[in-house]
PDB file of C-alpha atoms in Angstrom:
ATOM      1  CA  ALA H   1     153.553 113.105 125.924  1.00  0.00           C
ATOM      2  CA  ALA H   2     155.565 116.456 125.650  1.00  0.00           C
ATOM      3  CA  GLY H   3     155.198 117.937 121.981  1.00  0.00           C
ATOM      4  CA  SER H   4     152.495 115.575 121.045  1.00  0.00           C
ATOM      5  CA  THR H   5     149.565 117.322 118.843  1.00  0.00           C
ATOM      6  CA  PRO H   6     146.386 117.195 121.152  1.00  0.00           C
ATOM      7  CA  THR H   7     143.515 114.804 119.075  1.00  0.00           C
ATOM      8  CA  ALA H   8     140.142 116.043 118.674  1.00  0.00           C
ATOM      9  CA  MET H   9     137.543 113.815 120.380  1.00  0.00           C
ATOM     10  CA  PRO H  10     135.150 111.716 118.659  1.00  0.00           C
ATOM     11  CA  GLN H  11     131.699 112.923 118.384  1.00  0.00           C
ATOM     12  CA  PRO H  12     129.147 110.961 119.691  1.00  0.00           C
ATOM     13  CA  LEU H  13     126.494 108.860 118.102  1.00  0.00           C
ATOM     14  CA  ILE H  14     123.196 111.004 118.207  1.00  0.00           C
ATOM     15  CA  GLN H  15     119.801 109.596 117.436  1.00  0.00           C
ATOM     16  CA  LEU H  16     117.226 112.226 117.454  1.00  0.00           C
ATOM     17  CA  ILE H  17     113.417 111.720 116.682  1.00  0.00           C
ATOM     18  CA  TYR H  18     111.002 114.324 116.332  1.00  0.00           C
ATOM     19  CA  THR H  19     107.437 115.105 114.577  1.00  0.00           C
ATOM     20  CA  SER H  20     106.141 117.803 112.115  1.00  0.00           C
ATOM     21  CA  LYS H  21     103.069 118.537 110.186  1.00  0.00           C
ATOM     22  CA  ALA H  22     102.714 119.490 106.320  1.00  0.00           C
ATOM     23  CA  PRO H  23     101.843 122.809 105.588  1.00  0.00           C
ATOM     24  CA  ARG H  24      98.957 120.440 103.497  1.00  0.00           C
ATOM     25  CA  LEU H  25      98.313 116.804 102.726  1.00  0.00           C
ATOM     26  CA  VAL H  26     101.364 115.698 100.978  1.00  0.00           C
ATOM     27  CA  GLY H  27     101.600 113.401  97.690  1.00  0.00           C
ATOM     28  CA  LEU H  28     103.477 110.760  96.180  1.00  0.00           C
ATOM     29  CA  PRO H  29     105.446 113.108  93.915  1.00  0.00           C
ATOM     30  CA  THR H  30     106.129 115.512  97.112  1.00  0.00           C
ATOM     31  CA  LEU H  31     106.921 112.470  99.482  1.00  0.00           C
ATOM     32  CA  THR H  32     109.408 111.212  96.469  1.00  0.00           C
ATOM     33  CA  ASP H  33     111.068 114.410  96.215  1.00  0.00           C
ATOM     34  CA  ILE H  34     111.680 114.720 100.255  1.00  0.00           C
ATOM     35  CA  LEU H  35     113.222 111.011 100.040  1.00  0.00           C
ATOM     36  CA  ARG H  36     115.269 111.586  96.773  1.00  0.00           C
ATOM     37  CA  VAL H  37     117.218 114.843  98.799  1.00  0.00           C
ATOM     38  CA  SER H  38     116.934 113.558 102.008  1.00  0.00           C
ATOM     39  CA  ARG H  39     118.908 110.358 100.924  1.00  0.00           C
ATOM     40  CA  ARG H  40     121.170 112.093  98.970  1.00  0.00           C
ATOM     41  CA  ASN H  41     122.127 114.093 101.904  1.00  0.00           C
ATOM     42  CA  ASN H  42     121.915 111.438 104.013  1.00  0.00           C
ATOM     43  CA  ALA H  43     124.400 109.447 102.293  1.00  0.00           C
ATOM     44  CA  ARG H  44     126.646 112.230 101.595  1.00  0.00           C
ATOM     45  CA  ASP H  45     126.551 113.120 105.745  1.00  0.00           C
ATOM     46  CA  GLN H  46     126.433 109.662 106.881  1.00  0.00           C
ATOM     47  CA  VAL H  47     123.490 109.993 108.528  1.00  0.00           C
ATOM     48  CA  THR H  48     120.821 107.024 108.874  1.00  0.00           C
ATOM     49  CA  GLY H  49     116.803 106.926 109.347  1.00  0.00           C
ATOM     50  CA  LEU H  50     113.680 106.139 108.855  1.00  0.00           C
ATOM     51  CA  LEU H  51     110.879 108.207 107.932  1.00  0.00           C
ATOM     52  CA  LEU H  52     107.367 107.914 108.752  1.00  0.00           C
ATOM     53  CA  TYR H  53     103.735 109.887 107.084  1.00  0.00           C
ATOM     54  CA  HIS H  54     100.745 109.659 108.035  1.00  0.00           C
ATOM     55  CA  GLU H  55      97.700 112.031 107.074  1.00  0.00           C
ATOM     56  CA  GLY H  56      99.626 115.124 107.221  1.00  0.00           C
ATOM     57  CA  SER H  57     101.881 114.205 109.865  1.00  0.00           C
ATOM     58  CA  PHE H  58     105.390 113.353 109.556  1.00  0.00           C
ATOM     59  CA  ILE H  59     107.871 111.174 112.291  1.00  0.00           C
ATOM     60  CA  GLN H  60     111.217 110.771 111.656  1.00  0.00           C
ATOM     61  CA  VAL H  61     114.407 109.730 113.188  1.00  0.00           C
ATOM     62  CA  PHE H  62     118.066 110.426 112.282  1.00  0.00           C
ATOM     63  CA  GLU H  63     121.098 108.437 113.663  1.00  0.00           C
ATOM     64  CA  GLY H  64     124.776 109.775 113.048  1.00  0.00           C
ATOM     65  CA  LEU H  65     127.518 111.736 114.438  1.00  0.00           C
ATOM     66  CA  SER H  66     126.673 114.726 116.793  1.00  0.00           C
ATOM     67  CA  GLY H  67     127.516 117.562 114.151  1.00  0.00           C
ATOM     68  CA  ASP H  68     125.867 115.862 111.570  1.00  0.00           C
ATOM     69  CA  VAL H  69     122.511 114.732 113.228  1.00  0.00           C
ATOM     70  CA  ASN H  70     122.166 118.412 114.248  1.00  0.00           C
ATOM     71  CA  ALA H  71     122.956 120.198 110.531  1.00  0.00           C
ATOM     72  CA  VAL H  72     120.250 117.722 109.395  1.00  0.00           C
ATOM     73  CA  TYR H  73     117.673 118.647 112.175  1.00  0.00           C
ATOM     74  CA  ARG H  74     118.620 122.711 111.154  1.00  0.00           C
ATOM     75  CA  ARG H  75     117.692 121.929 107.354  1.00  0.00           C
ATOM     76  CA  VAL H  76     114.486 120.528 108.893  1.00  0.00           C
ATOM     77  CA  LEU H  77     113.804 123.534 110.990  1.00  0.00           C
ATOM     78  CA  ASP H  78     114.135 125.598 108.078  1.00  0.00           C
ATOM     79  CA  ASP H  79     112.211 123.908 105.444  1.00  0.00           C
ATOM     80  CA  PRO H  80     108.538 125.299 105.136  1.00  0.00           C
ATOM     81  CA  ARG H  81     107.037 121.654 104.345  1.00  0.00           C
ATOM     82  CA  HIS H  82     107.535 121.312 107.778  1.00  0.00           C
ATOM     83  CA  ARG H  83     105.516 123.142 110.316  1.00  0.00           C
ATOM     84  CA  ASP H  84     105.278 122.765 113.901  1.00  0.00           C
ATOM     85  CA  VAL H  85     108.454 120.458 114.705  1.00  0.00           C
ATOM     86  CA  ASN H  86     108.341 119.013 118.178  1.00  0.00           C
ATOM     87  CA  LEU H  87     111.799 117.405 118.944  1.00  0.00           C
ATOM     88  CA  LEU H  88     110.834 114.163 120.775  1.00  0.00           C
ATOM     89  CA  VAL H  89     114.079 112.608 121.473  1.00  0.00           C
ATOM     90  CA  ARG H  90     117.555 113.565 121.190  1.00  0.00           C
ATOM     91  CA  ARG H  91     120.016 110.802 122.874  1.00  0.00           C
ATOM     92  CA  GLN H  92     123.791 109.439 122.845  1.00  0.00           C
ATOM     93  CA  VAL H  93     123.528 106.020 121.726  1.00  0.00           C
ATOM     94  CA  ALA H  94     125.956 103.200 121.240  1.00  0.00           C
ATOM     95  CA  TYR H  95     124.841 101.864 117.398  1.00  0.00           C
ATOM     96  CA  ARG H  96     122.430 102.744 115.027  1.00  0.00           C
ATOM     97  CA  SER H  97     118.748 101.341 114.914  1.00  0.00           C
ATOM     98  CA  PHE H  98     118.662 101.580 111.009  1.00  0.00           C
ATOM     99  CA  PRO H  99     122.105 101.524 109.903  1.00  0.00           C
ATOM    100  CA  HIS H 100     121.437 100.410 106.032  1.00  0.00           C
ATOM    101  CA  TRP H 101     118.858 103.305 105.407  1.00  0.00           C
ATOM    102  CA  ALA H 102     120.024 106.398 104.598  1.00  0.00           C
ATOM    103  CA  MET H 103     116.361 107.166 104.594  1.00  0.00           C
ATOM    104  CA  GLY H 104     113.988 104.346 105.300  1.00  0.00           C
ATOM    105  CA  PHE H 105     110.405 104.661 105.062  1.00  0.00           C
ATOM    106  CA  ARG H 106     106.730 103.645 105.516  1.00  0.00           C
ATOM    107  CA  ASN H 107     103.569 105.421 104.742  1.00  0.00           C
ATOM    108  CA  ILE H 108     101.527 104.329 107.689  1.00  0.00           C
ATOM    109  CA  ALA H 109      98.096 103.410 105.927  1.00  0.00           C
ATOM    110  CA  GLU H 110     100.118 100.264 104.703  1.00  0.00           C
ATOM    111  CA  LEU H 111     101.278  98.431 107.430  1.00  0.00           C
ATOM    112  CA  THR H 112     101.108  95.230 109.407  1.00  0.00           C
ATOM    113  CA  ASP H 113      98.257  94.423 112.086  1.00  0.00           C
ATOM    114  CA  GLU H 114     101.020  95.070 114.610  1.00  0.00           C
ATOM    115  CA  GLN H 115     102.339  97.832 113.070  1.00  0.00           C
ATOM    116  CA  GLN H 116      99.035  99.340 113.269  1.00  0.00           C
ATOM    117  CA  ARG H 117      98.633  98.983 116.861  1.00  0.00           C
ATOM    118  CA  TYR H 118     101.251 100.709 117.490  1.00  0.00           C
ATOM    119  CA  VAL H 119     100.323 103.649 115.045  1.00  0.00           C
ATOM    120  CA  SER H 120      96.788 103.268 117.275  1.00  0.00           C
ATOM    121  CA  THR H 121      98.799 103.814 120.548  1.00  0.00           C
ATOM    122  CA  PHE H 122     100.794 106.467 119.587  1.00  0.00           C
ATOM    123  CA  LEU H 123      98.324 108.958 118.215  1.00  0.00           C
ATOM    124  CA  GLN H 124      95.863 108.156 121.097  1.00  0.00           C
ATOM    125  CA  ASP H 125      98.559 109.181 123.168  1.00  0.00           C
ATOM    126  CA  GLY H 126      98.432 112.651 121.342  1.00  0.00           C
ATOM    127  CA  THR H 127     102.055 112.325 120.055  1.00  0.00           C
ATOM    128  CA  LEU H 128     101.728 113.922 117.047  1.00  0.00           C
ATOM    129  CA  ARG H 129      99.695 116.381 117.963  1.00  0.00           C
ATOM    130  CA  GLY H 130     102.452 117.395 120.318  1.00  0.00           C
ATOM    131  CA  GLY H 131     101.745 115.496 123.717  1.00  0.00           C
ATOM    132  CA  ALA H 132     104.885 113.611 123.195  1.00  0.00           C
ATOM    133  CA  ARG H 133     106.682 110.670 125.848  1.00  0.00           C
ATOM    134  CA  PRO H 134     110.102 109.832 124.770  1.00  0.00           C
ATOM    135  CA  GLY H 135     109.568 105.927 125.406  1.00  0.00           C
ATOM    136  CA  LEU H 136     106.614 105.692 123.445  1.00  0.00           C
ATOM    137  CA  ALA H 137     108.378 106.884 120.583  1.00  0.00           C
ATOM    138  CA  HIS H 138     111.007 104.614 121.336  1.00  0.00           C
ATOM    139  CA  ARG H 139     108.555 101.272 121.258  1.00  0.00           C
ATOM    140  CA  PHE H 140     106.783 103.162 118.225  1.00  0.00           C
ATOM    141  CA  LEU H 141     110.068 103.523 116.260  1.00  0.00           C
ATOM    142  CA  ASP H 142     111.137  99.444 117.020  1.00  0.00           C
ATOM    143  CA  ALA H 143     108.005  98.856 115.487  1.00  0.00           C
ATOM    144  CA  PHE H 144     109.189  99.341 111.667  1.00  0.00           C
ATOM    145  CA  ARG H 145     113.008  98.749 112.395  1.00  0.00           C
ATOM    146  CA  GLU H 146     112.675  95.380 111.498  1.00  0.00           C
ATOM    147  CA  ARG H 147     110.420  95.783 108.677  1.00  0.00           C
ATOM    148  CA  ALA H 148     111.183  99.222 107.343  1.00  0.00           C
ATOM    149  CA  GLN H 149     111.990  99.497 103.688  1.00  0.00           C
ATOM    150  CA  GLU H 150     114.211 101.490 101.116  1.00  0.00           C
ATOM    151  CA  PRO H 151     111.306 102.270  98.303  1.00  0.00           C
ATOM    152  CA  ASP H 152     111.858 102.332  94.887  1.00  0.00           C
ATOM    153  CA  GLU H 153     113.505 105.377  93.490  1.00  0.00           C
TER     154      GLU H 153
END
C-alpha cells in the first residue's frame, strides 16, 4: 500500500553439516570446554545442533536462521581446534531436527549397535576423510536424533 514501510523478508531456516579434524586427539577437558562455549553462544544466537566426536574427527550439524548459522560456521572456520573443515550440506529446512539442544553431544565410542552400524558405513564411505555424500550424512545424523543427549555441564 502507498506510504507503507517495507518489511524485511524473514530469513530461511538453514541446516548445515560439516566434518573437521582436530589438530590432535581431543580429551574430555577440551571437549567440555568446546561444549560449554558452544552451548552459551548457540543459545544466545538461537542455533541448535549436534556434535559428534570420534578419534580426532568432528561431525557437526547447526540449525537456525541463515545469518546466525553462517556466523557460527565462520567461527568454526576461524577456530584453530578445527582443520580440514569439509562442508557436507547447507540446505533450507522447514523445521529443526534438534530443536531442544543448544548443542547435543555424543562420543561415537559410546553408541548403540544400530548407531555403530551407521558409524561403520559413514567411516567406510570415507566421509570423515572428505569423500562425503550428503544423503549419507543425513541418514547418519538421523541415527542420533532420537538418542542424542545433553551431557552434564
